[in-house]
N, CA, C and O of each residue as an XYZ file, in Angstrom:
608
protein
N      16.104     -0.704     15.327
C      15.085     -1.498     15.166
C      13.770     -0.938     15.534
O      12.807     -1.174     14.804
N      13.635     -0.204     16.616
C      12.368      0.360     17.137
C      12.004      1.582     16.060
O      10.853      1.792     15.677
N      13.013      2.256     15.687
C      12.724      3.324     14.675
C      12.154      2.805     13.370
O      11.234      3.369     12.777
N      12.752      1.700     12.958
C      12.064      1.197     11.708
C      10.669      0.593     11.966
O       9.871      0.687     11.033
N      10.265     -0.004     13.081
C       9.112     -0.338     13.414
C       8.086      0.872     13.379
O       6.958      0.769     12.897
N       8.570      1.962     13.910
C       7.720      3.190     13.925
C       7.459      3.655     12.430
O       6.321      3.982     12.094
N       8.458      3.683     11.584
C       8.290      4.032     10.191
C       7.292      3.173      9.470
O       6.356      3.617      8.805
N       7.592      1.807      9.671
C       6.500      0.911      8.985
C       5.065      0.994      9.528
O       4.086      0.835      8.799
N       4.988      1.244     10.803
C       3.567      1.402     11.348
C       2.988      2.634     10.641
O       1.897      2.576     10.073
N       3.685      3.681     10.679
C       3.138      4.971     10.043
C       2.777      4.650      8.621
O       1.639      4.855      8.198
N       3.696      4.170      7.910
C       3.455      3.814      6.398
C       2.263      2.824      6.233
O       1.415      2.984      5.355
N       2.243      1.873      7.054
C       1.065      0.845      6.958
C      -0.147      1.557      7.117
O      -1.023      1.371      6.273
N      -0.370      2.420      8.149
C      -1.634      3.116      8.378
C      -1.991      4.213      7.378
O      -3.163      4.328      7.020
N      -1.031      5.032      6.905
C      -1.298      5.914      5.956
C      -1.602      5.387      4.610
O      -2.446      5.925      3.893
N      -0.883      4.273      4.229
C      -1.085      3.621      2.909
C      -2.392      2.841      2.874
O      -2.906      2.603      1.781
N      -2.977      2.415      4.041
C      -4.207      1.964      4.115
C      -5.270      3.004      3.733
O      -6.226      2.709      3.016
N      -5.081      4.161      4.209
C      -5.934      5.253      3.831
C      -5.777      5.451      2.291
O      -6.746      5.492      1.534
N      -4.474      5.571      1.886
C      -4.196      5.799      0.547
C      -4.821      4.689     -0.410
O      -5.366      5.024     -1.461
N      -4.733      3.459     -0.043
C      -5.356      2.434     -0.840
C      -6.893      2.608     -0.888
O      -7.485      2.450     -1.955
N      -7.488      2.899      0.141
C      -8.986      3.050      0.218
C      -9.310      4.266     -0.699
O     -10.290      4.188     -1.439
N      -8.579      5.324     -0.688
C      -8.923      6.424     -1.541
C      -8.625      6.232     -2.972
O      -9.208      6.890     -3.834
N      -7.669      5.284     -3.260
C      -7.267      5.043     -4.596
C      -8.517      4.268     -5.222
O      -8.763      4.454     -6.414
N      -9.266      3.463     -4.513
C     -10.403      2.787     -5.007
C     -11.393      3.728     -5.613
O     -12.134      3.385     -6.534
N     -11.393      4.904     -5.089
C     -12.237      6.025     -5.589
C     -11.706      6.808     -6.586
O     -12.408      7.118     -7.548
N     -10.451      7.206     -6.482
C      -9.800      8.221     -7.152
C      -8.820      7.847     -8.322
O      -8.396      8.733     -9.063
N      -8.482      6.612     -8.474
C      -7.427      6.205     -9.352
C      -7.988      6.326    -10.796
O      -9.106      5.910    -11.099
N      -7.198      6.881    -11.601
C      -7.570      7.089    -13.098
C      -7.097      5.746    -13.792
O      -6.257      4.978    -13.324
N      -7.748      5.598    -14.938
C      -7.467      4.307    -15.625
C      -5.998      4.337    -16.005
O      -5.388      3.270    -15.919
N      -5.353      5.415    -16.412
C      -3.888      5.407    -16.773
C      -3.083      5.179    -15.454
O      -2.088      4.459    -15.534
N      -3.402      5.699    -14.301
C      -2.749      5.550    -13.139
C      -2.835      4.011    -12.720
O      -1.840      3.417    -12.305
N      -3.959      3.463    -12.840
C      -4.159      1.999    -12.464
C      -3.395      1.188    -13.455
O      -2.835      0.184    -13.014
N      -3.293      1.439    -14.613
C      -2.540      0.703    -15.593
C      -1.078      0.715    -15.157
O      -0.391     -0.304    -15.233
N      -0.628      1.826    -14.721
C       0.860      1.884    -14.283
C       1.063      1.047    -13.023
O       2.072      0.349    -12.919
N       0.058      1.097    -11.978
C       0.181      0.244    -10.943
C       0.182     -1.246    -11.183
O       0.854     -2.067    -10.559
N      -0.710     -1.499    -12.228
C      -0.868     -2.986    -12.583
C       0.457     -3.574    -13.092
O       0.733     -4.761    -12.923
N       1.289     -2.685    -13.738
C       2.617     -3.200    -14.269
C       3.693     -3.603    -13.204
O       4.508     -4.502    -13.414
N       3.639     -2.892    -12.071
C       4.704     -3.072    -11.098
C       4.816     -4.446    -10.527
O       5.946     -4.922    -10.419
N       3.778     -5.141    -10.148
C       3.804     -6.430     -9.626
C       4.563     -7.508    -10.377
O       5.283     -8.330     -9.810
N       4.351     -7.454    -11.738
C       5.047     -8.398    -12.676
C       6.508     -8.030    -12.789
O       7.336     -8.940    -12.839
N       6.852     -6.886    -12.829
C       8.202     -6.466    -12.777
C       8.991     -6.820    -11.488
O      10.160     -7.203    -11.480
N       8.187     -6.639    -10.379
C       8.802     -7.016     -9.127
C       9.028     -8.578     -8.974
O      10.075     -9.023     -8.505
N       8.026     -9.350     -9.381
C       8.142    -10.712     -9.381
C       9.395    -11.158    -10.248
O      10.205    -11.964     -9.791
N       9.518    -10.635    -11.448
C      10.579    -10.928    -12.361
C      11.969    -10.676    -11.722
O      12.914    -11.465    -11.751
N      11.945     -9.503    -11.165
C      13.298     -9.198    -10.532
C      13.596    -10.099     -9.363
O      14.734    -10.539     -9.201
N      12.658    -10.370     -8.587
C      12.687    -11.222     -7.410
C      13.249    -12.660     -7.857
O      14.203    -13.210     -7.308
N      12.576    -13.146     -8.849
C      12.941    -14.494     -9.445
C      14.314    -14.564     -9.966
O      14.957    -15.613     -9.921
N      14.791    -13.437    -10.474
C      16.129    -13.340    -11.106
C      17.167    -12.986     -9.897
O      18.356    -12.784    -10.143
N      16.675    -12.931     -8.670
C      17.661    -12.605     -7.624
C      18.151    -11.193     -7.516
O      19.139    -10.930     -6.830
N      17.479    -10.269     -8.180
C      17.946     -8.875     -8.138
C      17.256     -8.267     -6.998
O      16.187     -7.681     -7.169
N      17.851     -8.379     -5.744
C      17.289     -7.915     -4.506
C      17.106     -6.372     -4.582
O      16.014     -5.870     -4.316
N      18.114     -5.671     -4.923
C      17.996     -4.170     -4.939
C      16.891     -3.611     -5.751
O      16.207     -2.661     -5.373
N      16.719     -4.295     -7.004
C      15.766     -3.976     -7.875
C      14.308     -4.186     -7.364
O      13.402     -3.370     -7.535
N      14.196     -5.324     -6.745
C      12.989     -5.905     -6.174
C      12.513     -4.983     -5.117
O      11.335     -4.623     -5.106
N      13.442     -4.545     -4.147
C      13.106     -3.589     -3.167
C      12.821     -2.200     -3.634
O      12.056     -1.491     -2.980
N      13.384     -1.772     -4.716
C      13.099     -0.408     -5.334
C      11.802     -0.479     -5.900
O      11.024      0.453     -5.693
N      11.400     -1.624     -6.704
C      10.141     -1.735     -7.211
C       8.980     -1.767     -6.255
O       7.903     -1.220     -6.491
N       9.274     -2.469     -5.117
C       8.347     -2.448     -4.030
C       7.986     -1.221     -3.496
O       6.800     -0.965     -3.285
N       9.106     -0.229     -3.191
C       8.792      1.075     -2.810
C       8.117      1.937     -3.795
O       7.375      2.859     -3.453
N       8.400      1.608     -5.124
C       7.687      2.352     -6.229
C       6.287      1.993     -6.265
O       5.475      2.861     -6.585
N       5.882      0.765     -5.961
C       4.557      0.316     -5.893
C       3.792      0.992     -4.701
O       2.634      1.373     -4.875
N       4.371      1.133     -3.585
C       3.707      1.695     -2.486
C       3.577      3.177     -2.730
O       2.531      3.740     -2.406
N       4.563      3.841     -3.277
C       4.454      5.210     -3.702
C       3.268      5.527     -4.593
O       2.539      6.508     -4.449
N       3.150      4.582     -5.542
C       2.246      4.827     -6.608
C       0.793      4.664     -5.988
O      -0.100      5.379     -6.442
N       0.524      3.797     -5.015
C      -0.672      3.858     -4.303
C      -1.087      5.210     -3.669
O      -2.216      5.689     -3.770
N      -0.091      5.751     -3.030
C      -0.275      7.075     -2.471
C      -0.599      8.041     -3.465
O      -1.434      8.902     -3.187
N      -0.006      8.020     -4.693
C      -0.179      9.066     -5.755
C      -1.658      8.723     -6.248
O      -2.445      9.643     -6.476
N      -2.012      7.438     -6.402
C      -3.382      7.143     -6.948
C      -4.560      7.644     -5.930
O      -5.716      7.807     -6.321
N      -4.172      7.854     -4.673
C      -5.204      8.292     -3.674
C      -5.827      9.623     -4.112
O      -6.980      9.887     -3.772
N      -5.057     10.520     -4.903
C      -5.634     11.731     -5.356
C      -5.683     12.694     -4.162
O      -6.304     13.748     -4.296
N      -5.044     12.393     -2.954
C      -5.209     13.251     -1.816
C      -3.764     14.027     -1.744
O      -2.736     13.468     -1.361
N      -3.829     15.323     -2.143
C      -2.572     16.062     -1.926
C      -1.907     16.232     -0.639
O      -0.685     16.340     -0.542
N      -2.794     16.258      0.447
C      -2.230     16.354      1.807
C      -1.573     15.045      2.226
O      -0.552     15.093      2.912
N      -2.121     13.823      1.837
C      -1.475     12.706      2.102
C      -0.233     12.478      1.314
O       0.727     11.918      1.842
N      -0.200     12.871      0.110
C       0.951     12.858     -0.760
C       2.065     13.604     -0.136
O       3.214     13.170     -0.052
N       1.647     14.779      0.305
C       2.722     15.680      1.049
C       3.262     15.066      2.271
O       4.469     15.134      2.503
N       2.363     14.409      3.150
C       2.845     13.813      4.310
C       3.813     12.638      3.945
O       4.911     12.513      4.487
N       3.365     11.846      3.056
C       4.317     10.684      2.747
C       5.589     10.959      1.980
O       6.537     10.176      2.051
N       5.628     12.058      1.246
C       6.803     12.461      0.481
C       8.157     12.429      1.356
O       9.127     11.802      0.929
N       8.206     13.045      2.465
C       9.404     12.961      3.246
C       9.766     11.553      3.738
O      10.941     11.202      3.836
N       8.865     10.857      4.007
C       9.121      9.484      4.446
C       9.555      8.456      3.337
O      10.063      7.381      3.657
N       9.349      8.797      2.076
C       9.781      7.964      1.058
C      11.174      7.594      0.982
O      11.447      6.420      0.734
N      12.099      8.451      1.163
C      13.515      8.164      1.120
C      13.852      7.374      2.228
O      14.526      6.368      2.007
N      13.468      7.668      3.530
C      13.679      6.878      4.565
C      13.133      5.504      4.567
O      13.780      4.576      5.053
N      12.034      5.351      4.073
C      11.381      4.078      3.872
C      12.291      3.258      2.815
O      12.680      2.119      3.074
N      12.571      3.856      1.723
C      13.367      3.100      0.753
C      14.700      2.591      1.480
O      15.150      1.475      1.221
N      15.244      3.347      2.293
C      16.562      2.898      2.844
C      16.152      1.853      3.879
O      16.892      0.877      3.998
N      15.118      1.936      4.602
C      14.714      0.843      5.614
C      14.302     -0.492      4.831
O      14.585     -1.596      5.296
N      13.622     -0.337      3.626
C      13.411     -1.462      2.819
C      14.705     -2.279      2.491
O      14.835     -3.490      2.672
N      15.689     -1.377      1.952
C      16.930     -2.039      1.723
C      17.714     -2.660      2.845
O      18.361     -3.693      2.675
N      17.653     -2.020      4.000
C      18.409     -2.630      5.120
C      17.624     -3.737      5.769
O      18.232     -4.549      6.466
N      16.399     -3.830      5.608
C      15.544     -4.900      6.265
C      15.193     -5.958      5.389
O      14.619     -6.928      5.885
N      15.450     -5.943      4.104
C      15.014     -6.938      3.122
C      16.125     -7.807      2.809
O      17.244     -7.349      2.580
N      15.840     -9.145      2.790
C      16.715    -10.235      2.292
C      16.040    -10.983      1.255
O      14.861    -10.764      0.980
N      16.745    -11.866      0.662
C      16.214    -12.782     -0.392
C      14.914    -13.508      0.119
O      13.994    -13.737     -0.667
N      14.852    -13.850      1.380
C      13.650    -14.439      1.867
C      12.449    -13.592      1.883
O      11.345    -14.132      1.954
N      12.574    -12.208      1.818
C      11.390    -11.385      1.893
C      10.927    -10.939      0.560
O       9.943    -10.204      0.475
N      11.574    -11.336     -0.479
C      11.034    -10.993     -1.893
C       9.708    -11.590     -2.329
O       8.874    -10.958     -2.977
N       9.558    -12.923     -1.906
C       8.276    -13.499     -2.251
C       7.088    -12.848     -1.590
O       6.072    -12.522     -2.204
N       7.300    -12.665     -0.179
C       6.114    -11.893      0.503
C       5.887    -10.573     -0.079
O       4.725    -10.199     -0.236
N       6.964     -9.747     -0.452
C       6.656     -8.475     -1.250
C       5.967     -8.709     -2.318
O       5.065     -7.895     -2.517
N       6.097     -9.647     -3.172
C       5.301     -9.854     -4.457
C       3.958    -10.190     -4.115
O       3.031     -9.609     -4.677
N       3.750    -11.088     -3.230
C       2.454    -11.530     -2.788
C       1.653    -10.295     -2.220
O       0.494    -10.112     -2.591
N       2.221     -9.505     -1.384
C       1.619     -8.385     -0.823
C       1.111     -7.377     -1.937
O       0.009     -6.830     -1.875
N       2.059     -7.179     -2.999
C       1.583     -6.230     -3.983
C       0.398     -6.990     -4.892
O      -0.502     -6.305     -5.378
N       0.431     -8.128     -5.054
C      -0.642     -8.715     -5.862
C      -1.857     -8.719     -5.136
O      -2.901     -8.542     -5.764
N      -1.887     -8.902     -3.847
C      -3.106     -8.711     -2.918
C      -3.554     -7.323     -2.844
O      -4.765     -7.103     -2.882
N      -2.709     -6.346     -2.740
C      -3.070     -4.997     -2.725
C      -3.730     -4.542     -4.191
O      -4.731     -3.828     -4.247
N      -3.123     -4.988     -5.223
C      -3.585     -4.705     -6.550
C      -5.073     -5.300     -6.683
O      -6.032     -4.669     -7.128
N      -5.096     -6.592     -6.230
C      -6.449     -7.209     -6.384
C      -7.509     -6.510     -5.601
O      -8.683     -6.564     -5.968
N      -7.137     -5.852     -4.530
C      -8.073     -5.202     -3.738
C      -8.479     -3.828     -4.302
O      -9.627     -3.406     -4.163
N      -7.550     -3.162     -4.918
C      -7.694     -1.805     -5.377
C      -8.268     -1.827     -6.809
O      -9.176     -1.038     -7.072
N      -7.800     -2.682     -7.765
C      -8.288     -2.555     -9.116
C      -9.682     -2.892     -9.252
O     -10.383     -2.135     -9.923
N     -10.244     -4.021     -8.663
C     -11.659     -4.220     -8.826
C     -12.521     -3.365     -8.016
O     -13.712     -3.202     -8.284
N     -11.884     -2.776     -6.953
C     -12.662     -1.816     -6.089
C     -12.974     -0.538     -6.900
O     -13.963      0.136     -6.615
N     -12.173     -0.211     -7.871
C     -12.351      1.043     -8.731
C     -13.463      0.853     -9.447
O     -13.968      1.852     -9.959
N     -14.055     -0.375     -9.633
C     -15.147     -0.705    -10.639
C     -16.398     -0.956     -9.792
O     -17.375     -1.417    -10.382
N     -16.486     -0.704     -8.459
C     -17.682     -0.854     -7.694
C     -17.876      0.297     -6.706
O     -16.923      1.056     -6.530
N     -18.873      0.472     -6.130
C     -18.992      1.646     -5.154
C     -18.231      1.268     -3.975
O     -18.210      0.132     -3.502
N     -17.512      2.432     -3.459
C     -16.657      2.256     -2.221
C     -17.271      1.744     -1.008
O     -18.482      1.876     -0.827
N     -16.526      1.179     -0.179
C     -17.191      0.479      1.083
C     -17.596      1.658      1.947
O     -17.010      2.740      1.900
N     -18.640      1.395      2.748
C     -18.986      2.434      3.667
C     -18.493      2.011      5.114
O     -18.289      0.834      5.410
N     -18.321      3.051      5.974
C     -17.857      2.775      7.338
C     -18.834      2.485      8.304
O     -19.993      2.842      8.094
N     -18.526      1.877      9.350
C     -19.556      1.689     10.515
C     -20.267      2.803     10.777
O     -19.690      3.890     10.817
N     -21.602      2.694     10.990
C     -22.472      3.768     11.294
C     -23.209      4.213     10.029
O     -24.141      5.014     10.083
N     -22.803      3.717      8.983
C     -23.522      4.134      7.570
C     -24.621      3.054      7.439
O     -24.636      2.020      8.106
N     -25.534      3.399      6.515
C     -26.668      2.519      6.437
C     -26.433      1.413      5.378
O     -27.292      0.542      5.239
N     -25.296      1.407      4.615
C     -24.926      0.323      3.658
C     -23.596      0.047      3.751
O     -22.840      0.744      4.427
N     -23.216     -0.975      3.089
C     -21.763     -1.410      3.067
C     -21.615     -2.283      1.836
O     -22.446     -3.150      1.563
N     -20.460     -2.021      1.041
C     -20.202     -2.776     -0.239
C     -20.121     -4.224      0.298
O     -19.759     -4.442      1.454
N     -20.463     -5.202     -0.554
C     -20.425     -6.651     -0.230
C     -18.946     -7.078     -0.100
O     -18.021     -6.526     -0.696
N     -18.825     -8.146      0.767
C     -17.485     -8.840      0.815
C     -16.742     -8.263      2.025
O     -17.200     -7.343      2.704
N     -15.606     -8.840      2.244
C     -14.693     -8.476      3.356
C     -14.021     -7.268      2.978
O     -14.017     -6.898      1.804
N     -13.417     -6.589      3.948
C     -12.555     -5.365      3.694
C     -11.398     -5.660      2.945
O     -10.678     -6.571      3.355
N     -11.073     -5.014      1.856
C      -9.861     -5.357      0.960
C      -8.594     -4.961      1.764
O      -7.515     -5.364      1.331
N      -8.619     -4.267      2.806
C      -7.513     -3.789      3.401
C      -6.934     -4.686      4.472
O      -5.882     -4.360      5.021
N      -7.630     -5.909      4.827
C      -7.168     -6.745      5.768
C      -5.996     -7.502      5.450
O      -5.296     -8.012      6.324
N      -5.732     -7.601      4.066
C      -4.410     -8.108      3.593
C      -3.215     -7.466      4.131
O      -2.109     -8.004      4.176
N      -3.522     -6.163      4.581
C      -2.377     -5.255      4.966
C      -2.231     -5.502      6.415
O      -1.098     -5.404      6.884
N      -3.209     -5.806      7.182
C      -2.981     -5.968      8.680
C      -3.159     -4.624      9.302
O      -3.036     -4.545     10.524
N      -3.457     -3.478      8.549
C      -3.459     -2.126      9.170
C      -4.911     -1.956      9.791
O      -5.861     -2.698      9.540
N      -4.929     -0.955     10.568
C      -6.231     -0.542     11.148
C      -7.205     -0.194     10.024
O      -6.880      0.516      9.072
N      -8.385     -0.718     10.180
C      -9.386     -0.483      9.121
C     -10.639     -0.093      9.959
O     -10.693     -0.257     11.178
N     -11.653      0.443      9.199
C     -12.878      0.777      9.909
C     -13.596     -0.365     10.708
O     -14.227     -0.161     11.744
N     -13.408     -1.766     10.027
C     -13.962     -2.905     10.781
C     -13.019     -3.502     11.634
O     -13.368     -4.456     12.330
N     -11.841     -3.057     11.675
C     -10.827     -3.679     12.620
C      -9.870     -2.656     13.164
O      -8.800     -2.472     12.584
N     -10.200     -1.959     14.277
C      -9.397     -0.740     14.608
C      -9.110     -0.770     16.120
O      -9.872     -1.389     16.863
N      -8.092     -0.155     16.571
C      -7.887     -0.041     18.065
C      -9.010      0.776     18.582
O      -9.463      1.691     17.894
N      -9.516      0.482     19.832
C     -10.650      1.082     20.408
C     -10.581      2.614     20.606
O     -11.577      3.337     20.621
N      -9.314      3.035     20.755
C      -9.141      4.493     20.972
C      -9.291      5.339     19.686
O      -9.281      6.566     19.787
N      -9.420      4.779     18.557
C      -9.641      5.518     17.300
C     -11.073      5.623     17.111
O     -11.869      4.741     17.433
N     -11.376      6.737     16.576
C     -12.822      7.097     16.133
C     -12.748      7.161     14.651
O     -11.977      7.947     14.101
N     -13.518      6.369     13.993
C     -13.758      6.442     12.514
C     -14.947      7.178     12.255
O     -15.323      7.354     11.096
């Protein structure tokens, strides 16, 4: 259980970075591919196909990393992908499919419109994009909500 928590904590933090980078680097074709996954996930979840739902959820998260356009981040996440997929299968039950779908929809809503506006700036900058940080739906450390020992 503790090992799973460690993996999910690392995934959450690195994917928050990936999502932020995706708002700047996603190609229209890549974004269209990402936009297709939540509907497929919801359809599989509603049909009770847990294994497919979990697989699509992992595909969605991997796609965000790919959309980041950051080869180092992609290389760092690649070895974790198989382990995370296994953990998703072991820790997911029918009760977790609706939250998976909701999380995908929230992340997509944060990433897709963000690709059409200037990226948010971090504390210490002279300007900031309007509205709340789109990464709050993830609960991960963000520039406006971070542990005090981190330096942004």
